[in-house]
Amino acid sequence: MKWMFLLSNNAMADGGTFMPPAATEIAGQVNNLYSFILWASFISCVILIGGMVYFVWKYKRRTNNDKTPYISHNTFLEFLWSFIPLVFFLVFFAWGWAIYHDMRKSPDNALEVHVFGRQWSWEFVYKSGKTSGNEFVVPVNKPVKLIMTSKDVIHSFYIPSMRIKQDVVPGRYTSLSFTSEKLGDFQIFCTEYCGTTHSGMLAKMKVVTQPEYEKWIQENEEGLTLSQKGEKYFKDKGCVACHSVDGSPKVGPTWKGIWAQVHAFVDGSSATVDENYVRESILNPNAKVVKGFNAGVMPTYQGQLNEDQVNALIEYIKSLK
Ligand code: CUA
């Protein structure tokens, strides 16, 4: 039976016709869970509808004198039809949670790529400064971490073959991680309605070998890396007046070695220095004031720095180990 074959895992892992090709280990796990849920639903459906049809036939009225007997209830049966589905739902949940947990993990050696959504295209910015519109090139078998934001409205970044999807929201960073185990071209979609040409907001992901990737990243390379651009804005935009990059405090905290550290604030709270924290500190400096420094000293840079510039500054801070 062909349809049964389509539901089997091997057929799906190979692409089959039922699911998009699975290009990551996670995608295989998603397929397994998906077929388990599908089969559990299919079997429940057969039991339920089959039972209903059987009872309709078995207990149909045969003569005009047929009377419905008095039926109260059956505690054991009622317990079973509540408990068995509960067990299945808990299995769906635990299994799904375990896969989700793996999905959100991002190793430290991941290749970081910045992704911008805008009406109506995707833009990919690499640490080398290379910018690519609608063509997203990554090396095979290398963990990739996407740091994503939007330049206008909410979009959603979706690569079916990687089984990953995440909203791309203006004003904050979201992230996604994956490791492609297959070479080839994969389709990227926007899956959040974002205006007239939403359905045309497509991009191609190309998974290539490491040497091919290095060749591509060096092609037509010109200008500065992201962190070099950040250093330029650090000086041009006046950050240098209040922040040092050698570890000594000035009017504001130093930028040296702060990445991924925990900052304690004057209000007693604390946070890890990551993309969203740095972004907030640039655009809304009084939201979190580091202990030992004064609130109200730093002006906001809202409207003075665009997304590309904020991004470059973040990469500059990351580079100050
Ligand atoms: Cu962007 Cu839909």
XYZ file of C-alpha atoms and ligand atoms in Angstrom:
323
model
C 0.000 0.000 0.000
C 1.623 3.194 -1.170
C 0.128 5.535 1.423
C 1.464 3.357 4.235
C 4.884 3.491 2.681
C 4.660 7.286 2.583
C 4.030 7.424 6.306
C 7.049 5.306 7.185
C 10.096 7.153 8.498
C 12.527 6.133 5.811
C 10.318 7.478 3.085
C 10.099 10.781 4.941
C 13.787 11.006 5.735
C 14.502 10.574 2.037
C 12.120 13.308 1.142
C 9.354 11.100 -0.146
C 6.412 13.059 -1.422
C 4.768 13.576 1.944
C 7.232 15.807 3.813
C 9.973 18.151 2.566
C 13.466 16.593 2.538
C 14.920 16.286 6.041
C 18.318 17.971 6.078
C 19.136 17.933 9.786
C 19.196 15.396 12.592
C 16.403 17.374 14.286
C 14.312 17.092 11.126
C 14.497 13.295 11.415
C 13.331 13.513 15.031
C 10.480 15.827 14.051
C 9.460 13.319 11.376
C 9.423 10.467 13.913
C 7.236 12.428 16.327
C 5.020 13.568 13.476
C 4.431 10.038 12.222
C 3.797 8.809 15.783
C 1.108 11.496 16.272
C -0.316 10.775 12.836
C -0.518 7.008 13.477
C -1.938 7.485 16.985
C -4.608 9.786 15.529
C -5.310 7.401 12.658
C -5.730 4.386 14.968
C -7.940 6.394 17.375
C -10.028 7.508 14.430
C -10.478 3.903 13.220
C -11.430 2.695 16.723
C -13.858 5.579 17.254
C -15.559 5.671 13.850
C -15.340 1.868 13.475
C -16.948 1.402 16.914
C -19.650 3.913 16.076
C -20.525 2.225 12.768
C -20.524 -1.208 14.446
C -22.880 -0.067 17.236
C -25.191 1.680 14.770
C -25.487 -1.599 12.911
C -25.632 -3.848 15.991
C -28.223 -1.890 17.973
C -30.418 -0.626 15.156
C -34.158 -0.820 15.722
C -35.410 -4.048 14.161
C -39.081 -4.123 15.146
C -41.566 -1.487 16.271
C -41.548 -3.037 19.749
C -37.801 -2.605 20.339
C -37.248 -0.743 23.571
C -34.025 0.987 24.711
C -32.815 -0.745 27.876
C -31.934 1.379 30.905
C -28.168 2.011 30.860
C -26.419 3.872 33.651
C -22.612 3.968 33.411
C -19.424 1.907 33.548
C -16.776 3.419 35.799
C -13.931 1.270 34.521
C -14.632 2.107 30.863
C -14.949 5.804 31.645
C -11.631 5.722 33.473
C -9.955 3.979 30.542
C -11.162 6.383 27.866
C -9.881 9.300 29.924
C -6.634 7.741 31.102
C -5.359 6.239 27.839
C -5.691 9.516 25.867
C -4.031 11.327 28.808
C -1.028 9.023 28.559
C -0.804 9.661 24.817
C -1.037 13.451 25.237
C 1.684 13.376 27.900
C 3.901 11.364 25.547
C 3.274 13.929 22.746
C 4.199 16.705 25.157
C 7.351 15.116 26.628
C 8.633 13.977 23.231
C 7.930 17.378 21.667
C 9.548 19.195 24.561
C 12.723 17.072 24.271
C 13.027 17.885 20.545
C 12.288 21.580 21.146
C 15.023 21.625 23.792
C 17.545 20.192 21.283
C 16.381 22.697 18.677
C 17.024 25.729 20.859
C 20.556 24.634 21.790
C 23.308 26.484 20.009
C 26.938 25.406 20.434
C 29.568 28.073 21.146
C 31.410 27.369 17.899
C 28.304 28.075 15.812
C 28.658 30.206 12.700
C 26.683 33.357 13.459
C 24.758 35.024 10.660
C 22.574 38.101 11.010
C 19.226 37.918 9.259
C 17.085 40.942 8.446
C 13.512 40.680 7.292
C 11.976 43.589 5.435
C 9.099 44.072 3.045
C 9.611 41.855 1.066
C 12.951 40.151 1.104
C 15.533 38.567 3.355
C 19.014 39.927 3.909
C 21.898 37.879 5.324
C 24.913 39.602 6.873
C 28.044 37.623 7.745
C 30.730 38.588 10.256
C 33.142 39.268 7.400
C 30.835 42.078 6.351
C 29.557 40.120 3.356
C 25.908 40.864 2.699
C 23.727 38.628 0.619
C 20.191 39.250 -0.497
C 17.956 36.234 -0.865
C 20.841 33.758 -1.160
C 21.855 32.207 2.106
C 25.050 30.138 1.872
C 26.172 27.916 4.774
C 28.771 25.154 5.126
C 27.556 21.573 5.620
C 27.834 19.893 9.059
C 28.561 23.208 10.767
C 26.240 24.520 13.484
C 24.690 27.795 12.346
C 23.101 30.372 14.622
C 20.832 33.002 13.120
C 20.424 36.323 14.921
C 17.322 37.828 13.411
C 15.449 41.095 13.449
C 13.108 43.020 11.191
C 13.506 46.444 9.600
C 9.752 47.022 9.415
C 6.929 44.621 10.344
C 6.767 41.126 11.836
C 7.950 38.380 9.497
C 8.569 34.717 10.163
C 11.655 32.854 9.005
C 10.939 29.296 7.943
C 13.157 26.598 6.393
C 10.942 23.505 6.020
C 13.851 21.132 5.361
C 15.487 22.152 8.640
C 12.088 22.011 10.415
C 12.792 25.414 11.985
C 10.609 28.495 12.118
C 10.795 31.662 14.178
C 9.113 35.063 14.180
C 11.329 37.959 13.118
C 10.234 40.958 15.143
C 11.131 44.670 14.784
C 12.828 46.096 17.881
C 14.290 42.867 19.224
C 16.450 39.896 18.309
C 15.252 36.334 18.017
C 17.441 33.393 17.127
C 17.403 29.980 15.483
C 20.022 27.233 15.293
C 20.502 24.283 13.000
C 23.180 22.041 11.526
C 22.567 20.929 7.967
C 23.783 17.430 7.178
C 22.847 17.555 3.507
C 24.300 19.482 0.604
C 21.909 21.183 -1.761
C 19.429 24.008 -2.197
C 16.591 24.511 0.257
C 13.630 26.877 0.162
C 13.148 29.649 2.724
C 9.697 31.150 3.267
C 8.139 34.034 5.165
C 5.240 32.574 7.110
C 3.761 35.662 8.726
C 1.466 37.738 6.528
C 3.413 40.965 6.021
C 1.745 42.769 3.136
C 1.170 42.655 -0.606
C 4.161 40.573 -1.636
C 4.311 38.351 1.440
C 4.018 35.222 -0.696
C 6.983 36.377 -2.771
C 9.217 36.882 0.269
C 11.374 33.882 -0.583
C 15.046 33.036 -0.372
C 17.240 30.102 -1.274
C 19.493 28.420 1.232
C 22.551 26.773 -0.312
C 24.364 24.212 1.797
C 27.881 23.807 0.395
C 31.175 22.205 1.450
C 33.509 24.163 3.739
C 36.005 25.053 0.936
C 33.138 26.192 -1.307
C 31.780 28.299 1.544
C 35.155 29.938 2.158
C 35.510 30.678 -1.540
C 32.019 32.215 -1.630
C 32.547 34.340 1.451
C 35.738 35.784 -0.040
C 34.206 36.492 -3.431
C 33.635 40.159 -4.231
C 34.803 40.892 -0.725
C 35.379 44.555 -0.149
C 35.308 46.933 2.728
C 35.174 46.214 6.421
C 34.110 43.259 8.552
C 31.091 43.723 10.791
C 33.200 44.347 13.889
C 35.438 46.786 11.990
C 32.317 48.677 10.966
C 31.277 48.616 14.619
C 34.629 50.087 15.649
C 34.111 52.854 13.117
C 30.649 53.708 14.524
C 32.105 53.454 18.047
C 34.356 56.387 17.130
C 32.098 58.278 14.674
C 28.968 58.168 16.816
C 30.709 59.247 19.996
C 30.495 56.017 22.053
C 34.251 56.405 22.583
C 33.676 59.502 24.731
C 32.169 57.487 27.595
C 33.176 53.845 26.973
C 36.657 52.365 26.862
C 37.719 49.210 25.067
C 40.729 48.487 27.302
C 38.892 47.515 30.486
C 39.075 50.830 32.347
C 35.756 52.408 33.367
C 34.985 55.893 32.042
C 31.657 57.711 32.443
C 30.102 54.408 31.332
C 31.256 50.816 31.717
C 34.042 49.504 29.520
C 33.135 47.336 26.530
C 36.106 45.036 26.941
C 35.321 41.445 27.844
C 31.690 42.125 28.758
C 30.114 39.821 26.156
C 28.185 36.944 27.773
C 29.107 38.272 31.244
C 26.438 38.970 33.843
C 25.912 42.657 34.582
C 24.468 43.732 37.941
C 22.255 46.821 37.858
C 21.555 49.673 40.278
C 18.057 48.326 40.944
C 19.492 45.018 42.175
C 18.526 42.979 39.100
C 21.017 41.484 36.667
C 21.202 40.261 33.081
C 23.574 38.529 30.700
C 25.182 40.752 28.077
C 23.641 39.498 24.832
C 22.214 40.992 21.645
C 18.935 42.146 23.170
C 20.603 43.693 26.216
C 23.156 45.639 24.174
C 20.468 46.800 21.800
C 18.317 48.031 24.662
C 21.265 49.798 26.292
C 21.960 51.688 23.061
C 18.360 52.653 22.291
C 17.005 52.961 25.849
C 20.076 53.511 28.050
C 18.156 54.049 31.305
C 16.292 50.745 31.194
C 19.219 48.935 32.818
C 21.941 50.967 34.538
C 25.044 49.048 35.570
C 25.876 49.184 39.284
C 28.407 51.923 40.045
C 27.230 54.169 37.195
C 24.630 56.925 37.025
C 21.275 56.881 35.298
C 20.387 59.693 32.907
C 23.947 60.266 31.709
C 23.769 58.494 28.369
C 21.473 59.943 25.702
C 19.304 57.596 23.693
C 20.481 56.611 20.237
C 16.947 55.852 19.098
C 16.584 57.216 15.570
C 20.302 57.968 15.283
C 21.519 54.472 14.572
C 19.884 52.152 12.066
C 19.602 48.366 12.408
C 22.842 47.751 10.483
C 24.770 50.110 12.730
C 23.371 48.635 15.968
C 24.292 45.212 14.623
C 27.846 46.264 13.809
C 28.292 47.728 17.305
C 27.111 44.439 18.818
C 29.656 42.542 16.716
C 32.348 44.994 17.806
C 31.560 44.358 21.489
C 31.630 40.595 20.831
C 35.101 40.940 19.319
C 36.509 42.716 22.419
C 37.474 39.577 24.306
Cu 7.519 38.770 5.415
Cu 5.448 37.615 5.150
